[in-house]
Backbone as a chain_set.jsonl record, in Angstrom:
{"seq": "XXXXXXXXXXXXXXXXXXXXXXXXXXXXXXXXXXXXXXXXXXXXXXXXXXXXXXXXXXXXXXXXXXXXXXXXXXXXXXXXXXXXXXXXXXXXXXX", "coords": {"N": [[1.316, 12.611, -30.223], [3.845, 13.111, -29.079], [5.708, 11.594, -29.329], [6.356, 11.337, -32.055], [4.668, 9.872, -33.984], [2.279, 9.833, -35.928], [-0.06, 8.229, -36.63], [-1.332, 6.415, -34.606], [-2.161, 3.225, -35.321], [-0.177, 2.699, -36.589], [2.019, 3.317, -35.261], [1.37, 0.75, -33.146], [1.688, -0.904, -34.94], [4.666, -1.097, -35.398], [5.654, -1.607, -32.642], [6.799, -3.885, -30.52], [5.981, -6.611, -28.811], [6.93, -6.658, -26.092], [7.747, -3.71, -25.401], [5.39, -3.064, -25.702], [4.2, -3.517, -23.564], [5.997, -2.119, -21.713], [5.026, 0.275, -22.419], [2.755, 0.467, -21.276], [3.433, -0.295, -18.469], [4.309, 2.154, -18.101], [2.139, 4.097, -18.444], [0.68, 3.575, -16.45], [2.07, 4.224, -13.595], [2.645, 7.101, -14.656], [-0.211, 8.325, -16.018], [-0.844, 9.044, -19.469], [-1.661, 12.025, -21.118], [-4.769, 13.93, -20.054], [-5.999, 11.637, -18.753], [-4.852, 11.512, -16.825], [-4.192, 13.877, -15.168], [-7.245, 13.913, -14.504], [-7.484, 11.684, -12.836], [-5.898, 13.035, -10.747], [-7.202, 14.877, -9.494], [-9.581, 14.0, -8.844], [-8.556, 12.65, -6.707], [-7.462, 14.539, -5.071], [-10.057, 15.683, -4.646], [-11.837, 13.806, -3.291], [-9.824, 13.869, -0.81], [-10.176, 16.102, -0.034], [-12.821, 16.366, 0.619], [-13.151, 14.035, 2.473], [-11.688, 15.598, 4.653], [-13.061, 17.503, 5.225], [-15.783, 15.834, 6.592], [-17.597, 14.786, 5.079], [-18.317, 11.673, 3.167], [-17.248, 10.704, 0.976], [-16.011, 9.578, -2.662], [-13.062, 8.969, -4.762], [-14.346, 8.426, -7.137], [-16.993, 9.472, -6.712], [-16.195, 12.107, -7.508], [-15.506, 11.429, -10.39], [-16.74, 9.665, -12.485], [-16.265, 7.501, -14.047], [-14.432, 5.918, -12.961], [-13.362, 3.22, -11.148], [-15.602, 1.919, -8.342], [-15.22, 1.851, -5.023], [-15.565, -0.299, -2.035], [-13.951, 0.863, -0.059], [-13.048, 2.26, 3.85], [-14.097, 5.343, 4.313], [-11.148, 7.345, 5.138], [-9.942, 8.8, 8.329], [-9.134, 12.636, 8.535], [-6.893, 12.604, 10.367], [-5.971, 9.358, 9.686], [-5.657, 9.385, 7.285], [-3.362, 11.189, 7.067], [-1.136, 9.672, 8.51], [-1.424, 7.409, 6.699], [-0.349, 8.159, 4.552], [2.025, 9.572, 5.253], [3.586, 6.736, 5.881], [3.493, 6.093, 3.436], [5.127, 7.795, 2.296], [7.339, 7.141, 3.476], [8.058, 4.813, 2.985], [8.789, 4.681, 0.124], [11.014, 6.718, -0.072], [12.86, 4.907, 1.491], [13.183, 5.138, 4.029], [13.25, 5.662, 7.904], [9.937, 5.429, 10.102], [10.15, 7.835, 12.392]], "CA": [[2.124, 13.459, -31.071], [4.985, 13.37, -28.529], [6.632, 10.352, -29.868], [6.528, 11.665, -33.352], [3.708, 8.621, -34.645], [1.139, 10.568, -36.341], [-0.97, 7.246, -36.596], [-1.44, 5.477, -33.627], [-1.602, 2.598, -35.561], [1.05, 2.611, -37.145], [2.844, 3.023, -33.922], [1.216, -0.217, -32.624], [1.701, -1.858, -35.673], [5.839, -1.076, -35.542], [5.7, -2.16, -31.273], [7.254, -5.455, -30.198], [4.903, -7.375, -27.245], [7.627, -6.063, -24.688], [7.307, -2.259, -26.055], [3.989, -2.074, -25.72], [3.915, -3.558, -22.042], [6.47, -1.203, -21.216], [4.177, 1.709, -22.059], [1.75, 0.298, -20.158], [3.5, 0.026, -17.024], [4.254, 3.496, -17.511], [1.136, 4.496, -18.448], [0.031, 3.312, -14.627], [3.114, 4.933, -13.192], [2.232, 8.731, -15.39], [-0.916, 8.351, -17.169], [-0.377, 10.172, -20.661], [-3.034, 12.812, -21.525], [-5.432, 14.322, -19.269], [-6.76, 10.849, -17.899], [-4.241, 11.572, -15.476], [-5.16, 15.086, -14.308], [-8.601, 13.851, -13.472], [-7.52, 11.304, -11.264], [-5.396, 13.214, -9.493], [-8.217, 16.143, -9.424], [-10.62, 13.033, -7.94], [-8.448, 12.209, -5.478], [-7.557, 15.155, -4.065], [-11.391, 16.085, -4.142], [-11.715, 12.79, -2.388], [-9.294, 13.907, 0.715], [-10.656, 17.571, 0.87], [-14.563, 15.919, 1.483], [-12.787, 13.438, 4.178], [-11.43, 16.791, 5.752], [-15.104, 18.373, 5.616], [-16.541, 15.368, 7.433], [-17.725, 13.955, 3.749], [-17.851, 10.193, 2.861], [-17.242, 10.902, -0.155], [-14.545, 8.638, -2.975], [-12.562, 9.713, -5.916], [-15.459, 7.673, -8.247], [-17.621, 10.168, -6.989], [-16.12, 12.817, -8.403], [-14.613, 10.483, -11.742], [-18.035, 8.401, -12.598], [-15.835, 6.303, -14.722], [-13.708, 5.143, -12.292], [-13.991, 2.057, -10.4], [-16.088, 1.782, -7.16], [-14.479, 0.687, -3.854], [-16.175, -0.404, -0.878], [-13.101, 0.823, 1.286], [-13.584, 2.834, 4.509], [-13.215, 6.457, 4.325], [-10.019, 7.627, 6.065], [-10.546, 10.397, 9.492], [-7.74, 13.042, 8.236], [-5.309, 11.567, 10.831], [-5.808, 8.013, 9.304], [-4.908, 9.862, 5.757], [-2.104, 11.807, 7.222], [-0.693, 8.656, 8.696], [-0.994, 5.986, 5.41], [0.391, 9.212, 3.324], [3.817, 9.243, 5.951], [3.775, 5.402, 5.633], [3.69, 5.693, 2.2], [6.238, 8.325, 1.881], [8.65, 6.774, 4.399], [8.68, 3.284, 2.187], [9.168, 5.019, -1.229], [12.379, 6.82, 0.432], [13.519, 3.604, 2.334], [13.702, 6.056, 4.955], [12.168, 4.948, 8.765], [9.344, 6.392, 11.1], [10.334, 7.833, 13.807]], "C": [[3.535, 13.608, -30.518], [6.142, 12.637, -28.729], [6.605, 10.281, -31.17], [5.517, 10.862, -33.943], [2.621, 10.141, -34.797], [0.236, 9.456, -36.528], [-0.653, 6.327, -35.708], [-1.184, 3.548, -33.712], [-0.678, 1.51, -36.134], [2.301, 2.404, -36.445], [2.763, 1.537, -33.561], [1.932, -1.306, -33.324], [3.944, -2.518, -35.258], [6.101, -1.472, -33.732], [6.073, -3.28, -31.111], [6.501, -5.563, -28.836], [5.32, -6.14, -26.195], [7.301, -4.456, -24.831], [6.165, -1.897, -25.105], [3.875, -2.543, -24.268], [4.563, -2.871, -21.277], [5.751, 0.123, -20.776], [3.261, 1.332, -21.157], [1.787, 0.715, -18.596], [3.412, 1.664, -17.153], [3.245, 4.235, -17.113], [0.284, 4.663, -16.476], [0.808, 4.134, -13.896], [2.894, 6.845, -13.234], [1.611, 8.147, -16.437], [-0.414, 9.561, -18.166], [-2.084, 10.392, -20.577], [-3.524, 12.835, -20.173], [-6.123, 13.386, -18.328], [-5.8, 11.19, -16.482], [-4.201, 12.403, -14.501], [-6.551, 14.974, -13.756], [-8.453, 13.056, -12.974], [-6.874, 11.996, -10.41], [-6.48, 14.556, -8.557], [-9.249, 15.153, -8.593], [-10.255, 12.399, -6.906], [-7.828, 12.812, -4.809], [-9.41, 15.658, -3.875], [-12.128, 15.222, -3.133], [-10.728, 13.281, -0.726], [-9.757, 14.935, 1.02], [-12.258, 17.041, 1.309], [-13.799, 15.153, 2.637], [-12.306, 14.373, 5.022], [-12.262, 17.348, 6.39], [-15.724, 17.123, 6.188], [-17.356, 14.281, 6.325], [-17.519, 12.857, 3.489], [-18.278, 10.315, 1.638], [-15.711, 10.083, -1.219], [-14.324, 9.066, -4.12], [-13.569, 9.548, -7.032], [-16.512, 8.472, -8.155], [-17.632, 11.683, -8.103], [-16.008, 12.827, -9.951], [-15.712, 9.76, -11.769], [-17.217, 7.034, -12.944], [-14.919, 5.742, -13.778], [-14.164, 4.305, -10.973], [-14.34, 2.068, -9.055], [-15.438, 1.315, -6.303], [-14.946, 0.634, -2.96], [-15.199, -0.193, 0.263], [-13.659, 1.811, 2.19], [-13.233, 4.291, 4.009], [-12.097, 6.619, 5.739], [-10.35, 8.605, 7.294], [-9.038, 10.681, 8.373], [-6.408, 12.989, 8.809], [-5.16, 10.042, 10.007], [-5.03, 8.376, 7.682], [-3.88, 10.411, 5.778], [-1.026, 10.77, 7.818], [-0.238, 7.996, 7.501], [0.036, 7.135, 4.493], [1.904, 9.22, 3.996], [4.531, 7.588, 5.652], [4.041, 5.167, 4.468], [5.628, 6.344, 1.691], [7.672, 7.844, 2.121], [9.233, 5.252, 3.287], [8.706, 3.86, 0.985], [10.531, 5.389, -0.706], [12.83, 6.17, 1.088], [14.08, 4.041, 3.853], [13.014, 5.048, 6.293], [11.636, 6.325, 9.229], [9.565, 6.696, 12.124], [11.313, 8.91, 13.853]], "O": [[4.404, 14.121, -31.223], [7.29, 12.936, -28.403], [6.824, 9.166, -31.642], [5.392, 11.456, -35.014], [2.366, 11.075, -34.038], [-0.822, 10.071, -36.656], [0.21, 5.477, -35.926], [-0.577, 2.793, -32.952], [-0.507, 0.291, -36.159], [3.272, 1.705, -36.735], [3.821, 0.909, -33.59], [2.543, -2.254, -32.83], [4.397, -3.635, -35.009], [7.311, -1.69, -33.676], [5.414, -3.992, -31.869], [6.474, -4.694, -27.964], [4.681, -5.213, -25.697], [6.356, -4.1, -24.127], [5.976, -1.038, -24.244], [3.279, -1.679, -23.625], [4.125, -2.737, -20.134], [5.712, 0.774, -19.731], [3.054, 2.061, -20.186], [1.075, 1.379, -17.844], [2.639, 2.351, -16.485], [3.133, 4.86, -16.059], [-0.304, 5.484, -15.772], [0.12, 5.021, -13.393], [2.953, 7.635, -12.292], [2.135, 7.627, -17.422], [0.165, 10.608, -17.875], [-3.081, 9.733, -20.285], [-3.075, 12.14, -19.261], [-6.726, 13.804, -17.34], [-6.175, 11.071, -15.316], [-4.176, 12.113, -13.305], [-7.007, 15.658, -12.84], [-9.317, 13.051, -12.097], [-7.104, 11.754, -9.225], [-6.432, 14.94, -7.389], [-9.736, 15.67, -7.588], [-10.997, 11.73, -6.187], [-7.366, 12.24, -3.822], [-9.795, 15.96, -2.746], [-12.884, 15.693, -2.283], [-11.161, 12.91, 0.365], [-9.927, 15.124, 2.225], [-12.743, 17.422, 2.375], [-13.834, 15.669, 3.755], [-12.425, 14.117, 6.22], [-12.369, 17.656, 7.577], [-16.846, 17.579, 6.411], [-17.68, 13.145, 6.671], [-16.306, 12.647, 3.488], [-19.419, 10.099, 1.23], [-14.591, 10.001, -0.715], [-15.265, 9.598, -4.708], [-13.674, 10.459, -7.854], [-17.22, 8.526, -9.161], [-18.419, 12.141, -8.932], [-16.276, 13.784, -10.678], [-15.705, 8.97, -10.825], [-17.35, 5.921, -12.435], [-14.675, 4.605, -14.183], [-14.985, 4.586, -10.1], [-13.356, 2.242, -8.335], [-14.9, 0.242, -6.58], [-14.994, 1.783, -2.521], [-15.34, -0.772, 1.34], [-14.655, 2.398, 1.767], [-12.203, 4.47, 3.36], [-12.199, 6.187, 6.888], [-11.307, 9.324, 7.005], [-8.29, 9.908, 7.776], [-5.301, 13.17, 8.301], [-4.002, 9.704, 9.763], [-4.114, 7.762, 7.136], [-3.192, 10.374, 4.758], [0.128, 11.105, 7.55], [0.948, 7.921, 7.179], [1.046, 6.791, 3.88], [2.876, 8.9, 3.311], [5.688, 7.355, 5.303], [4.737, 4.194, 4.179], [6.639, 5.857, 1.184], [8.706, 7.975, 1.466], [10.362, 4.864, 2.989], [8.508, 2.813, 0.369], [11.363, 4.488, -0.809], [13.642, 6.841, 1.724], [14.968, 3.563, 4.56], [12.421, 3.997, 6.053], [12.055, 7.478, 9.121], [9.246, 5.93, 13.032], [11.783, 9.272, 14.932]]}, "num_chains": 1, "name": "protein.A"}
């Protein structure tokens, strides 16, 4: 409703290829609608069980979302990749 289309597709229909792969990326970037509040709700519920000692993964909390055989993190290994992450989004360094 936020993009004025009252028929979805009607929207699609009026989309050029590029358009619609645009939304996409975004979509990945800021899911639209609530799919995007429950991942982020499954993956902080995901770092507060690795705090409690929990091997526990966002899919547990989110059924529908996809399984990963990665390790769980200790909460230094998560407070680490999360600086690593932050430091290369702001082109900033560690240290």
């Amino acid at each position: 409703m936020a993009t004025g289309w009252s028929d979805p597709d009607a929207m699609l229909d009026a989309m050029t290829p590029r358009q619609w792969r645009e939304w996409q990326a975004a979509d990945i970037v800021e899911p639209v609608g609530v799919r995007g509040i429950e991942l982020i709700l499954a993956r902080i519920g995901e770092l507060l069980a690795g705090f409690c000692g929990a091997n526990m993964k966002a899919a547990d909390f989110a059924p529908w979302l996809p399984r990963s055989e990665d390790k769980q993190l200790t909460p230094a290994e998560s407070a680490e990749a999360i600086t690593r992450h932050l430091v290369a989004l702001t082109g900033g360094k560690n240290g």
